[in-house]
Every structure is written in structure tokens, then in C-alpha cells.
Amino acid sequence: MNPFDLTGRLAVVTGARRGIGRAMAHALATAGADVIGVSANLEAAGSEVEKDVIAAGRSFEAIRVDLAVPAAVRDLGEELARRERPVDILVNNAGTIRRAPAERHRDPDWDLVLQVNLTAQFVLARALGGAMIARGYGKIIFTASLLSFQGGITVPSYTAAKHGVAGLTKALANEWAPWGVNVNAIAPGYIATDNNQALRDDPVRAAAILDRIPAGRWGAAADIAGATVFLASDAAAYVHGAVLAVDGGWLGR
């Protein structure tokens, strides 16, 4: 049997509308999983991610939820956990970023980034993780970051949240591994997405970043596909609490 085959599995992917989330949803569908996409601005029908999943021969459901609203996140987790068809894979990918020097980083920006990038991720993991424990099976994948390991520049809230994601990954893995639930994270490197458009538009920063990447290029969202399928599959049955860097070699340098 193919240990990477996800046929019959149901995956929830947050932040699925574009970028890394869309690539993750597509990868899971290509491996056989049906997908529920979650995003604040996800179209009810006809989205690009829906087209990707349908083209792979799998079913897609769109759920429009703003993860910046705590009550909406709690309701989403509870509703998904109550469904007749259980969620096998939770990909906690949604995120946002605010850039400003630390001495000018506003409280509302701090609160927003921590809510979307960390608190909402925990609330969903708690709701679906409880259901997975009861079944004795489940896969939870967080999207961490290079800034789960480093400090970054002018992104203190994002760095704090992504350090938190790495710690949360390990904490949940410690508790849930005995119950057949794998909790891991992917730490993308510099992937060309909307979140880092400001960096790519800065010729000095862009050149400095590229010079440090041994692979010699910025990553594409599709570069995250293989790691996503691996951690969602039975091939990773003995992988718990890992933060897998997909970074073109950045951390190695």
C-alpha cells in the first residue's frame, strides 16, 4: 500500500484561498483527500482553490470565517468537531503580518497578529484534537516560519506568534502522541507570497535574502506540497513534534 495515499481522508485547511494554503489544499487533494477550505474572504463557490481540488477529483467545501474574531473561531471548531464525517487532517495555516519598528508597533496590530496566527490556531486544534483523541487518529499540521527560529526585523508580533506556534506544536505532540494524533509543523522559508511582497519590493533586503539562500531562489507555494502530504500521511506515523523547515537551505547557512 502507498503510505502517502490520503484517499477517503477529510482535510481542513485554513487560509486556503491563496498562496501557501491554496498549494497545501491542492497537494492534499492530489493525494486523495477531500478538502474543507477556510478563509475570511473565501468565495462560496468558484474560488481558485475549489477549482484546484475539483480538478484533482476530490470534493471541496468553502467556509468563510474571519479568524480575527474569537467567537467565530470557537464556533467553527465546535461545528467541525460535531460533524458526522470526522476531520482527519487539520492544517492550521492561516496567518497575517503587520510590519513596524518595535517602538512603533501598535497594540491593535499586536493583538490581531497573535489572535490570527496563534490563538485561533490553538482553539481549532483544541476542538478538533479532542475529537481526534476520541477516535485514536488524526493529523494536525501548523504553518510555522523561519521566524519560529529567528527574530526578524520590524515584525515583533509575527515573530512572537510563530515562536509560539513552534512551542505549541511540541506541547500538543507531547500530550496527544499516545492517542494516535500526530502534531507537527512546516516552517516555510522565503516563499513568494503576498505576505512578503514588501520584502521583495525592497531591492536591498531582497538581494540580501536571496544571497543567503543556498538554493539560489525564493521558494514557490508549490514547494510546500510534498512536506504537507508527508506530514498528513501514514508515512509520518512516527513523526511527532517536528518543525520541518522547507527553506532552500536558509537555516543551514
PDB file of C-alpha atoms in Angstrom:
ATOM      1  CA  MET A   1       0.000   0.000   0.000  1.00  0.00           C
ATOM      2  CA  ASN A   2       1.087   3.576  -0.661  1.00  0.00           C
ATOM      3  CA  PRO A   3       1.730   5.237   2.733  1.00  0.00           C
ATOM      4  CA  PHE A   4       1.249   8.664   1.137  1.00  0.00           C
ATOM      5  CA  ASP A   5      -2.262   7.851  -0.125  1.00  0.00           C
ATOM      6  CA  LEU A   6      -4.898  10.080   1.506  1.00  0.00           C
ATOM      7  CA  THR A   7      -7.912   8.621  -0.263  1.00  0.00           C
ATOM      8  CA  GLY A   8     -11.008   8.854   1.913  1.00  0.00           C
ATOM      9  CA  ARG A   9      -9.475  11.367   4.328  1.00  0.00           C
ATOM     10  CA  LEU A  10     -11.028  14.753   5.058  1.00  0.00           C
ATOM     11  CA  ALA A  11      -8.740  17.765   5.463  1.00  0.00           C
ATOM     12  CA  VAL A  12      -9.486  21.231   6.794  1.00  0.00           C
ATOM     13  CA  VAL A  13      -7.107  23.899   5.505  1.00  0.00           C
ATOM     14  CA  THR A  14      -7.261  27.405   6.952  1.00  0.00           C
ATOM     15  CA  GLY A  15      -6.027  30.294   4.866  1.00  0.00           C
ATOM     16  CA  ALA A  16      -6.823  28.169   1.826  1.00  0.00           C
ATOM     17  CA  ARG A  17      -7.829  30.927  -0.559  1.00  0.00           C
ATOM     18  CA  ARG A  18      -4.369  31.744  -1.889  1.00  0.00           C
ATOM     19  CA  GLY A  19      -0.629  31.292  -1.509  1.00  0.00           C
ATOM     20  CA  ILE A  20       0.700  28.505   0.668  1.00  0.00           C
ATOM     21  CA  GLY A  21      -2.768  27.472   1.874  1.00  0.00           C
ATOM     22  CA  ARG A  22      -4.046  27.017  -1.639  1.00  0.00           C
ATOM     23  CA  ALA A  23      -0.964  24.952  -2.525  1.00  0.00           C
ATOM     24  CA  MET A  24      -1.461  22.803   0.571  1.00  0.00           C
ATOM     25  CA  ALA A  25      -5.114  22.173  -0.265  1.00  0.00           C
ATOM     26  CA  HIS A  26      -4.206  21.247  -3.825  1.00  0.00           C
ATOM     27  CA  ALA A  27      -1.474  18.875  -2.659  1.00  0.00           C
ATOM     28  CA  LEU A  28      -3.776  17.097  -0.220  1.00  0.00           C
ATOM     29  CA  ALA A  29      -6.465  16.731  -2.892  1.00  0.00           C
ATOM     30  CA  THR A  30      -3.948  15.361  -5.375  1.00  0.00           C
ATOM     31  CA  ALA A  31      -3.013  12.747  -2.763  1.00  0.00           C
ATOM     32  CA  GLY A  32      -6.683  11.776  -2.416  1.00  0.00           C
ATOM     33  CA  ALA A  33      -8.152  13.904   0.391  1.00  0.00           C
ATOM     34  CA  ASP A  34     -11.413  15.813   0.286  1.00  0.00           C
ATOM     35  CA  VAL A  35     -10.932  19.412   1.429  1.00  0.00           C
ATOM     36  CA  ILE A  36     -12.751  21.989   3.518  1.00  0.00           C
ATOM     37  CA  GLY A  37     -11.222  25.373   2.828  1.00  0.00           C
ATOM     38  CA  VAL A  38     -11.460  28.134   5.432  1.00  0.00           C
ATOM     39  CA  SER A  39     -10.657  31.788   4.849  1.00  0.00           C
ATOM     40  CA  ALA A  40     -12.003  35.206   5.745  1.00  0.00           C
ATOM     41  CA  ASN A  41     -12.612  36.108   2.101  1.00  0.00           C
ATOM     42  CA  LEU A  42     -13.162  32.715   0.513  1.00  0.00           C
ATOM     43  CA  GLU A  43     -15.788  32.717  -2.211  1.00  0.00           C
ATOM     44  CA  ALA A  44     -18.788  30.485  -1.568  1.00  0.00           C
ATOM     45  CA  ALA A  45     -18.256  28.918  -4.985  1.00  0.00           C
ATOM     46  CA  GLY A  46     -15.855  29.233  -7.886  1.00  0.00           C
ATOM     47  CA  SER A  47     -12.660  30.027  -5.988  1.00  0.00           C
ATOM     48  CA  GLU A  48      -9.323  29.071  -7.481  1.00  0.00           C
ATOM     49  CA  VAL A  49      -8.651  26.632  -4.656  1.00  0.00           C
ATOM     50  CA  GLU A  50     -12.014  24.979  -5.253  1.00  0.00           C
ATOM     51  CA  LYS A  51     -11.114  24.583  -8.927  1.00  0.00           C
ATOM     52  CA  ASP A  52      -7.783  23.001  -7.922  1.00  0.00           C
ATOM     53  CA  VAL A  53      -9.433  20.471  -5.631  1.00  0.00           C
ATOM     54  CA  ILE A  54     -12.239  19.587  -8.047  1.00  0.00           C
ATOM     55  CA  ALA A  55      -9.723  19.148 -10.876  1.00  0.00           C
ATOM     56  CA  ALA A  56      -7.921  16.618  -8.668  1.00  0.00           C
ATOM     57  CA  GLY A  57     -11.153  14.638  -8.444  1.00  0.00           C
ATOM     58  CA  ARG A  58     -11.960  15.452  -4.817  1.00  0.00           C
ATOM     59  CA  SER A  59     -14.802  17.301  -3.082  1.00  0.00           C
ATOM     60  CA  PHE A  60     -14.469  20.835  -1.754  1.00  0.00           C
ATOM     61  CA  GLU A  61     -16.434  22.851   0.779  1.00  0.00           C
ATOM     62  CA  ALA A  62     -15.875  26.551   1.377  1.00  0.00           C
ATOM     63  CA  ILE A  63     -16.282  28.069   4.840  1.00  0.00           C
ATOM     64  CA  ARG A  64     -15.928  31.805   5.223  1.00  0.00           C
ATOM     65  CA  VAL A  65     -14.696  32.666   8.726  1.00  0.00           C
ATOM     66  CA  ASP A  66     -12.579  35.560   9.947  1.00  0.00           C
ATOM     67  CA  LEU A  67     -10.029  34.084  12.353  1.00  0.00           C
ATOM     68  CA  ALA A  68      -9.569  37.532  13.861  1.00  0.00           C
ATOM     69  CA  VAL A  69     -12.977  37.099  15.551  1.00  0.00           C
ATOM     70  CA  PRO A  70     -12.558  34.805  18.592  1.00  0.00           C
ATOM     71  CA  ALA A  71     -16.228  33.786  18.846  1.00  0.00           C
ATOM     72  CA  ALA A  72     -16.309  32.841  15.167  1.00  0.00           C
ATOM     73  CA  VAL A  73     -13.234  30.649  15.601  1.00  0.00           C
ATOM     74  CA  ARG A  74     -14.756  28.857  18.597  1.00  0.00           C
ATOM     75  CA  ASP A  75     -17.991  28.281  16.703  1.00  0.00           C
ATOM     76  CA  LEU A  76     -16.097  26.902  13.712  1.00  0.00           C
ATOM     77  CA  GLY A  77     -14.107  24.445  15.818  1.00  0.00           C
ATOM     78  CA  GLU A  78     -17.172  23.204  17.653  1.00  0.00           C
ATOM     79  CA  GLU A  79     -19.193  22.848  14.441  1.00  0.00           C
ATOM     80  CA  LEU A  80     -16.469  20.879  12.660  1.00  0.00           C
ATOM     81  CA  ALA A  81     -15.965  18.606  15.672  1.00  0.00           C
ATOM     82  CA  ARG A  82     -19.697  17.783  15.762  1.00  0.00           C
ATOM     83  CA  ARG A  83     -19.980  16.739  12.128  1.00  0.00           C
ATOM     84  CA  GLU A  84     -20.917  13.206  11.208  1.00  0.00           C
ATOM     85  CA  ARG A  85     -17.903  12.889   8.939  1.00  0.00           C
ATOM     86  CA  PRO A  86     -14.835  13.417  11.117  1.00  0.00           C
ATOM     87  CA  VAL A  87     -11.925  15.631  10.186  1.00  0.00           C
ATOM     88  CA  ASP A  88      -8.795  13.532   9.681  1.00  0.00           C
ATOM     89  CA  ILE A  89      -6.334  16.323   8.899  1.00  0.00           C
ATOM     90  CA  LEU A  90      -6.246  19.878  10.238  1.00  0.00           C
ATOM     91  CA  VAL A  91      -3.860  22.261   8.502  1.00  0.00           C
ATOM     92  CA  ASN A  92      -3.592  25.373  10.664  1.00  0.00           C
ATOM     93  CA  ASN A  93      -2.128  27.650   8.022  1.00  0.00           C
ATOM     94  CA  ALA A  94      -3.975  30.983   8.139  1.00  0.00           C
ATOM     95  CA  GLY A  95      -1.880  33.964   9.121  1.00  0.00           C
ATOM     96  CA  THR A  96      -1.370  37.678   8.853  1.00  0.00           C
ATOM     97  CA  ILE A  97       1.511  40.084   9.375  1.00  0.00           C
ATOM     98  CA  ARG A  98       1.995  43.694  10.412  1.00  0.00           C
ATOM     99  CA  ARG A  99       5.314  45.469   9.867  1.00  0.00           C
ATOM    100  CA  ALA A 100       6.600  48.328  12.010  1.00  0.00           C
ATOM    101  CA  PRO A 101       9.673  49.002  14.149  1.00  0.00           C
ATOM    102  CA  ALA A 102       9.115  47.612  17.635  1.00  0.00           C
ATOM    103  CA  GLU A 103       8.949  51.029  19.288  1.00  0.00           C
ATOM    104  CA  ARG A 104       6.100  51.959  16.950  1.00  0.00           C
ATOM    105  CA  HIS A 105       4.326  48.602  16.791  1.00  0.00           C
ATOM    106  CA  ARG A 106       0.718  49.352  17.750  1.00  0.00           C
ATOM    107  CA  ASP A 107      -1.263  47.375  20.304  1.00  0.00           C
ATOM    108  CA  PRO A 108      -4.110  46.631  17.835  1.00  0.00           C
ATOM    109  CA  ASP A 109      -1.602  45.170  15.357  1.00  0.00           C
ATOM    110  CA  TRP A 110      -0.018  43.036  18.068  1.00  0.00           C
ATOM    111  CA  ASP A 111      -3.402  41.747  19.210  1.00  0.00           C
ATOM    112  CA  LEU A 112      -4.554  40.978  15.651  1.00  0.00           C
ATOM    113  CA  VAL A 113      -1.434  39.040  14.696  1.00  0.00           C
ATOM    114  CA  LEU A 114      -1.403  36.990  17.908  1.00  0.00           C
ATOM    115  CA  GLN A 115      -5.115  36.201  17.543  1.00  0.00           C
ATOM    116  CA  VAL A 116      -4.955  35.069  13.910  1.00  0.00           C
ATOM    117  CA  ASN A 117      -1.534  33.397  13.952  1.00  0.00           C
ATOM    118  CA  LEU A 118      -1.556  31.719  17.353  1.00  0.00           C
ATOM    119  CA  THR A 119      -4.729  31.889  19.440  1.00  0.00           C
ATOM    120  CA  ALA A 120      -7.084  30.871  16.634  1.00  0.00           C
ATOM    121  CA  GLN A 121      -4.727  28.027  15.745  1.00  0.00           C
ATOM    122  CA  PHE A 122      -4.868  26.696  19.293  1.00  0.00           C
ATOM    123  CA  VAL A 123      -8.657  26.990  19.514  1.00  0.00           C
ATOM    124  CA  LEU A 124      -9.140  24.965  16.320  1.00  0.00           C
ATOM    125  CA  ALA A 125      -6.514  22.410  17.330  1.00  0.00           C
ATOM    126  CA  ARG A 126      -8.160  22.025  20.725  1.00  0.00           C
ATOM    127  CA  ALA A 127     -11.609  21.434  19.235  1.00  0.00           C
ATOM    128  CA  LEU A 128     -10.569  19.010  16.518  1.00  0.00           C
ATOM    129  CA  GLY A 129      -7.761  17.469  18.539  1.00  0.00           C
ATOM    130  CA  GLY A 130     -10.265  16.410  21.172  1.00  0.00           C
ATOM    131  CA  ALA A 131     -12.330  14.628  18.538  1.00  0.00           C
ATOM    132  CA  MET A 132      -9.185  13.019  17.094  1.00  0.00           C
ATOM    133  CA  ILE A 133      -8.163  11.726  20.523  1.00  0.00           C
ATOM    134  CA  ALA A 134     -11.579  10.127  20.933  1.00  0.00           C
ATOM    135  CA  ARG A 135     -11.140   8.335  17.574  1.00  0.00           C
ATOM    136  CA  GLY A 136      -7.490   7.433  18.152  1.00  0.00           C
ATOM    137  CA  TYR A 137      -6.364   9.030  14.901  1.00  0.00           C
ATOM    138  CA  GLY A 138      -5.604  12.440  13.448  1.00  0.00           C
ATOM    139  CA  LYS A 139      -3.041  14.717  11.832  1.00  0.00           C
ATOM    140  CA  ILE A 140      -2.524  18.353  12.773  1.00  0.00           C
ATOM    141  CA  ILE A 141      -0.104  20.493  10.777  1.00  0.00           C
ATOM    142  CA  PHE A 142       0.769  24.053  11.739  1.00  0.00           C
ATOM    143  CA  THR A 143       2.441  26.582   9.467  1.00  0.00           C
ATOM    144  CA  ALA A 144       5.410  27.874  11.410  1.00  0.00           C
ATOM    145  CA  SER A 145       8.101  30.131   9.906  1.00  0.00           C
ATOM    146  CA  LEU A 146      11.798  30.867   9.773  1.00  0.00           C
ATOM    147  CA  LEU A 147      10.798  33.365  12.448  1.00  0.00           C
ATOM    148  CA  SER A 148       9.973  30.423  14.690  1.00  0.00           C
ATOM    149  CA  PHE A 149      13.787  30.243  14.993  1.00  0.00           C
ATOM    150  CA  GLN A 150      14.954  33.791  14.320  1.00  0.00           C
ATOM    151  CA  GLY A 151      13.991  37.299  15.365  1.00  0.00           C
ATOM    152  CA  GLY A 152      13.326  39.012  12.063  1.00  0.00           C
ATOM    153  CA  ILE A 153      13.217  42.771  11.565  1.00  0.00           C
ATOM    154  CA  THR A 154      10.209  45.046  12.237  1.00  0.00           C
ATOM    155  CA  VAL A 155       7.841  42.091  12.800  1.00  0.00           C
ATOM    156  CA  PRO A 156       7.807  41.561  16.590  1.00  0.00           C
ATOM    157  CA  SER A 157       4.203  40.345  16.763  1.00  0.00           C
ATOM    158  CA  TYR A 158       4.681  37.891  13.892  1.00  0.00           C
ATOM    159  CA  THR A 159       7.907  36.572  15.400  1.00  0.00           C
ATOM    160  CA  ALA A 160       6.290  36.105  18.811  1.00  0.00           C
ATOM    161  CA  ALA A 161       3.338  34.292  17.248  1.00  0.00           C
ATOM    162  CA  LYS A 162       5.494  31.996  15.126  1.00  0.00           C
ATOM    163  CA  HIS A 163       7.749  31.143  18.051  1.00  0.00           C
ATOM    164  CA  GLY A 164       4.512  30.306  19.855  1.00  0.00           C
ATOM    165  CA  VAL A 165       3.395  28.050  17.009  1.00  0.00           C
ATOM    166  CA  ALA A 166       6.621  26.050  17.252  1.00  0.00           C
ATOM    167  CA  GLY A 167       6.201  25.671  21.004  1.00  0.00           C
ATOM    168  CA  LEU A 168       2.535  24.786  20.696  1.00  0.00           C
ATOM    169  CA  THR A 169       3.380  22.112  18.132  1.00  0.00           C
ATOM    170  CA  LYS A 170       5.717  20.428  20.601  1.00  0.00           C
ATOM    171  CA  ALA A 171       3.378  20.841  23.562  1.00  0.00           C
ATOM    172  CA  LEU A 172       0.414  19.273  21.778  1.00  0.00           C
ATOM    173  CA  ALA A 173       2.581  16.488  20.372  1.00  0.00           C
ATOM    174  CA  ASN A 174       3.735  15.618  23.892  1.00  0.00           C
ATOM    175  CA  GLU A 175       0.145  15.273  25.075  1.00  0.00           C
ATOM    176  CA  TRP A 176      -1.536  13.727  22.046  1.00  0.00           C
ATOM    177  CA  ALA A 177       1.033  11.366  20.533  1.00  0.00           C
ATOM    178  CA  PRO A 178      -0.031   8.493  22.833  1.00  0.00           C
ATOM    179  CA  TRP A 179      -3.565   8.818  21.442  1.00  0.00           C
ATOM    180  CA  GLY A 180      -2.598   8.390  17.792  1.00  0.00           C
ATOM    181  CA  VAL A 181      -2.617  12.086  16.906  1.00  0.00           C
ATOM    182  CA  ASN A 182       0.401  13.470  15.048  1.00  0.00           C
ATOM    183  CA  VAL A 183       1.085  17.161  15.621  1.00  0.00           C
ATOM    184  CA  ASN A 184       3.820  18.731  13.511  1.00  0.00           C
ATOM    185  CA  ALA A 185       4.631  21.986  11.727  1.00  0.00           C
ATOM    186  CA  ILE A 186       6.110  23.169   8.462  1.00  0.00           C
ATOM    187  CA  ALA A 187       8.400  26.197   8.564  1.00  0.00           C
ATOM    188  CA  PRO A 188       8.422  27.726   5.074  1.00  0.00           C
ATOM    189  CA  GLY A 189      11.404  29.785   4.093  1.00  0.00           C
ATOM    190  CA  TYR A 190      11.147  32.871   1.934  1.00  0.00           C
ATOM    191  CA  ILE A 191       8.198  31.921  -0.251  1.00  0.00           C
ATOM    192  CA  ALA A 192       6.973  34.439  -2.829  1.00  0.00           C
ATOM    193  CA  THR A 193       3.541  35.316  -1.404  1.00  0.00           C
ATOM    194  CA  ASP A 194       1.541  38.440  -0.621  1.00  0.00           C
ATOM    195  CA  ASN A 195       2.792  38.379   2.976  1.00  0.00           C
ATOM    196  CA  ASN A 196       6.332  39.227   1.936  1.00  0.00           C
ATOM    197  CA  GLN A 197       5.652  41.459  -1.065  1.00  0.00           C
ATOM    198  CA  ALA A 198       7.188  44.368   0.862  1.00  0.00           C
ATOM    199  CA  LEU A 199      10.454  42.463   1.191  1.00  0.00           C
ATOM    200  CA  ARG A 200      10.547  41.545  -2.473  1.00  0.00           C
ATOM    201  CA  ASP A 201       9.908  45.171  -3.385  1.00  0.00           C
ATOM    202  CA  ASP A 202      12.890  46.333  -1.298  1.00  0.00           C
ATOM    203  CA  PRO A 203      15.948  45.867  -3.554  1.00  0.00           C
ATOM    204  CA  VAL A 204      18.429  45.851  -0.675  1.00  0.00           C
ATOM    205  CA  ARG A 205      16.544  43.377   1.536  1.00  0.00           C
ATOM    206  CA  ALA A 206      15.544  41.197  -1.429  1.00  0.00           C
ATOM    207  CA  ALA A 207      19.137  40.911  -2.600  1.00  0.00           C
ATOM    208  CA  ALA A 208      20.423  40.140   0.918  1.00  0.00           C
ATOM    209  CA  ILE A 209      17.812  37.420   1.391  1.00  0.00           C
ATOM    210  CA  LEU A 210      18.492  35.797  -1.965  1.00  0.00           C
ATOM    211  CA  ASP A 211      22.236  35.841  -1.336  1.00  0.00           C
ATOM    212  CA  ARG A 212      21.771  33.717   1.805  1.00  0.00           C
ATOM    213  CA  ILE A 213      19.531  31.027   0.265  1.00  0.00           C
ATOM    214  CA  PRO A 214      21.750  28.121  -0.855  1.00  0.00           C
ATOM    215  CA  ALA A 215      19.142  27.002  -3.392  1.00  0.00           C
ATOM    216  CA  GLY A 216      19.613  30.347  -5.143  1.00  0.00           C
ATOM    217  CA  ARG A 217      15.948  31.284  -5.438  1.00  0.00           C
ATOM    218  CA  TRP A 218      12.893  32.305  -3.468  1.00  0.00           C
ATOM    219  CA  GLY A 219      10.516  29.444  -2.885  1.00  0.00           C
ATOM    220  CA  ALA A 220       7.153  28.959  -4.569  1.00  0.00           C
ATOM    221  CA  ALA A 221       3.996  27.962  -2.718  1.00  0.00           C
ATOM    222  CA  ALA A 222       4.097  24.607  -4.513  1.00  0.00           C
ATOM    223  CA  ASP A 223       7.404  23.839  -2.789  1.00  0.00           C
ATOM    224  CA  ILE A 224       5.414  23.214   0.410  1.00  0.00           C
ATOM    225  CA  ALA A 225       3.295  20.473  -1.205  1.00  0.00           C
ATOM    226  CA  GLY A 226       5.499  17.470  -0.503  1.00  0.00           C
ATOM    227  CA  ALA A 227       6.008  18.261   3.162  1.00  0.00           C
ATOM    228  CA  THR A 228       2.269  18.761   3.603  1.00  0.00           C
ATOM    229  CA  VAL A 229       1.356  15.392   2.126  1.00  0.00           C
ATOM    230  CA  PHE A 230       4.120  13.662   4.078  1.00  0.00           C
ATOM    231  CA  LEU A 231       3.018  15.022   7.466  1.00  0.00           C
ATOM    232  CA  ALA A 232      -0.654  14.333   6.658  1.00  0.00           C
ATOM    233  CA  SER A 233       0.032  10.731   5.680  1.00  0.00           C
ATOM    234  CA  ASP A 234       0.752   7.435   7.372  1.00  0.00           C
ATOM    235  CA  ALA A 235       4.338   7.773   6.153  1.00  0.00           C
ATOM    236  CA  ALA A 236       4.782  10.205   9.061  1.00  0.00           C
ATOM    237  CA  ALA A 237       3.144   7.959  11.666  1.00  0.00           C
ATOM    238  CA  TYR A 238       6.208   8.164  13.947  1.00  0.00           C
ATOM    239  CA  VAL A 239       6.823  11.893  13.442  1.00  0.00           C
ATOM    240  CA  HIS A 240       5.654  13.920  16.432  1.00  0.00           C
ATOM    241  CA  GLY A 241       6.503  17.487  17.416  1.00  0.00           C
ATOM    242  CA  ALA A 242       8.701  18.210  14.402  1.00  0.00           C
ATOM    243  CA  VAL A 243       9.088  21.657  12.860  1.00  0.00           C
ATOM    244  CA  LEU A 244      10.144  20.836   9.306  1.00  0.00           C
ATOM    245  CA  ALA A 245      11.950  23.657   7.522  1.00  0.00           C
ATOM    246  CA  VAL A 246      11.278  23.986   3.787  1.00  0.00           C
ATOM    247  CA  ASP A 247      13.583  26.892   3.186  1.00  0.00           C
ATOM    248  CA  GLY A 248      16.027  26.238   0.355  1.00  0.00           C
ATOM    249  CA  GLY A 249      18.765  25.707   2.945  1.00  0.00           C
ATOM    250  CA  TRP A 250      18.404  29.084   4.704  1.00  0.00           C
ATOM    251  CA  LEU A 251      18.709  27.731   8.253  1.00  0.00           C
ATOM    252  CA  GLY A 252      21.656  25.550   7.285  1.00  0.00           C
ATOM    253  CA  ARG A 253      23.633  28.641   6.378  1.00  0.00           C
TER     254      ARG A 253
END
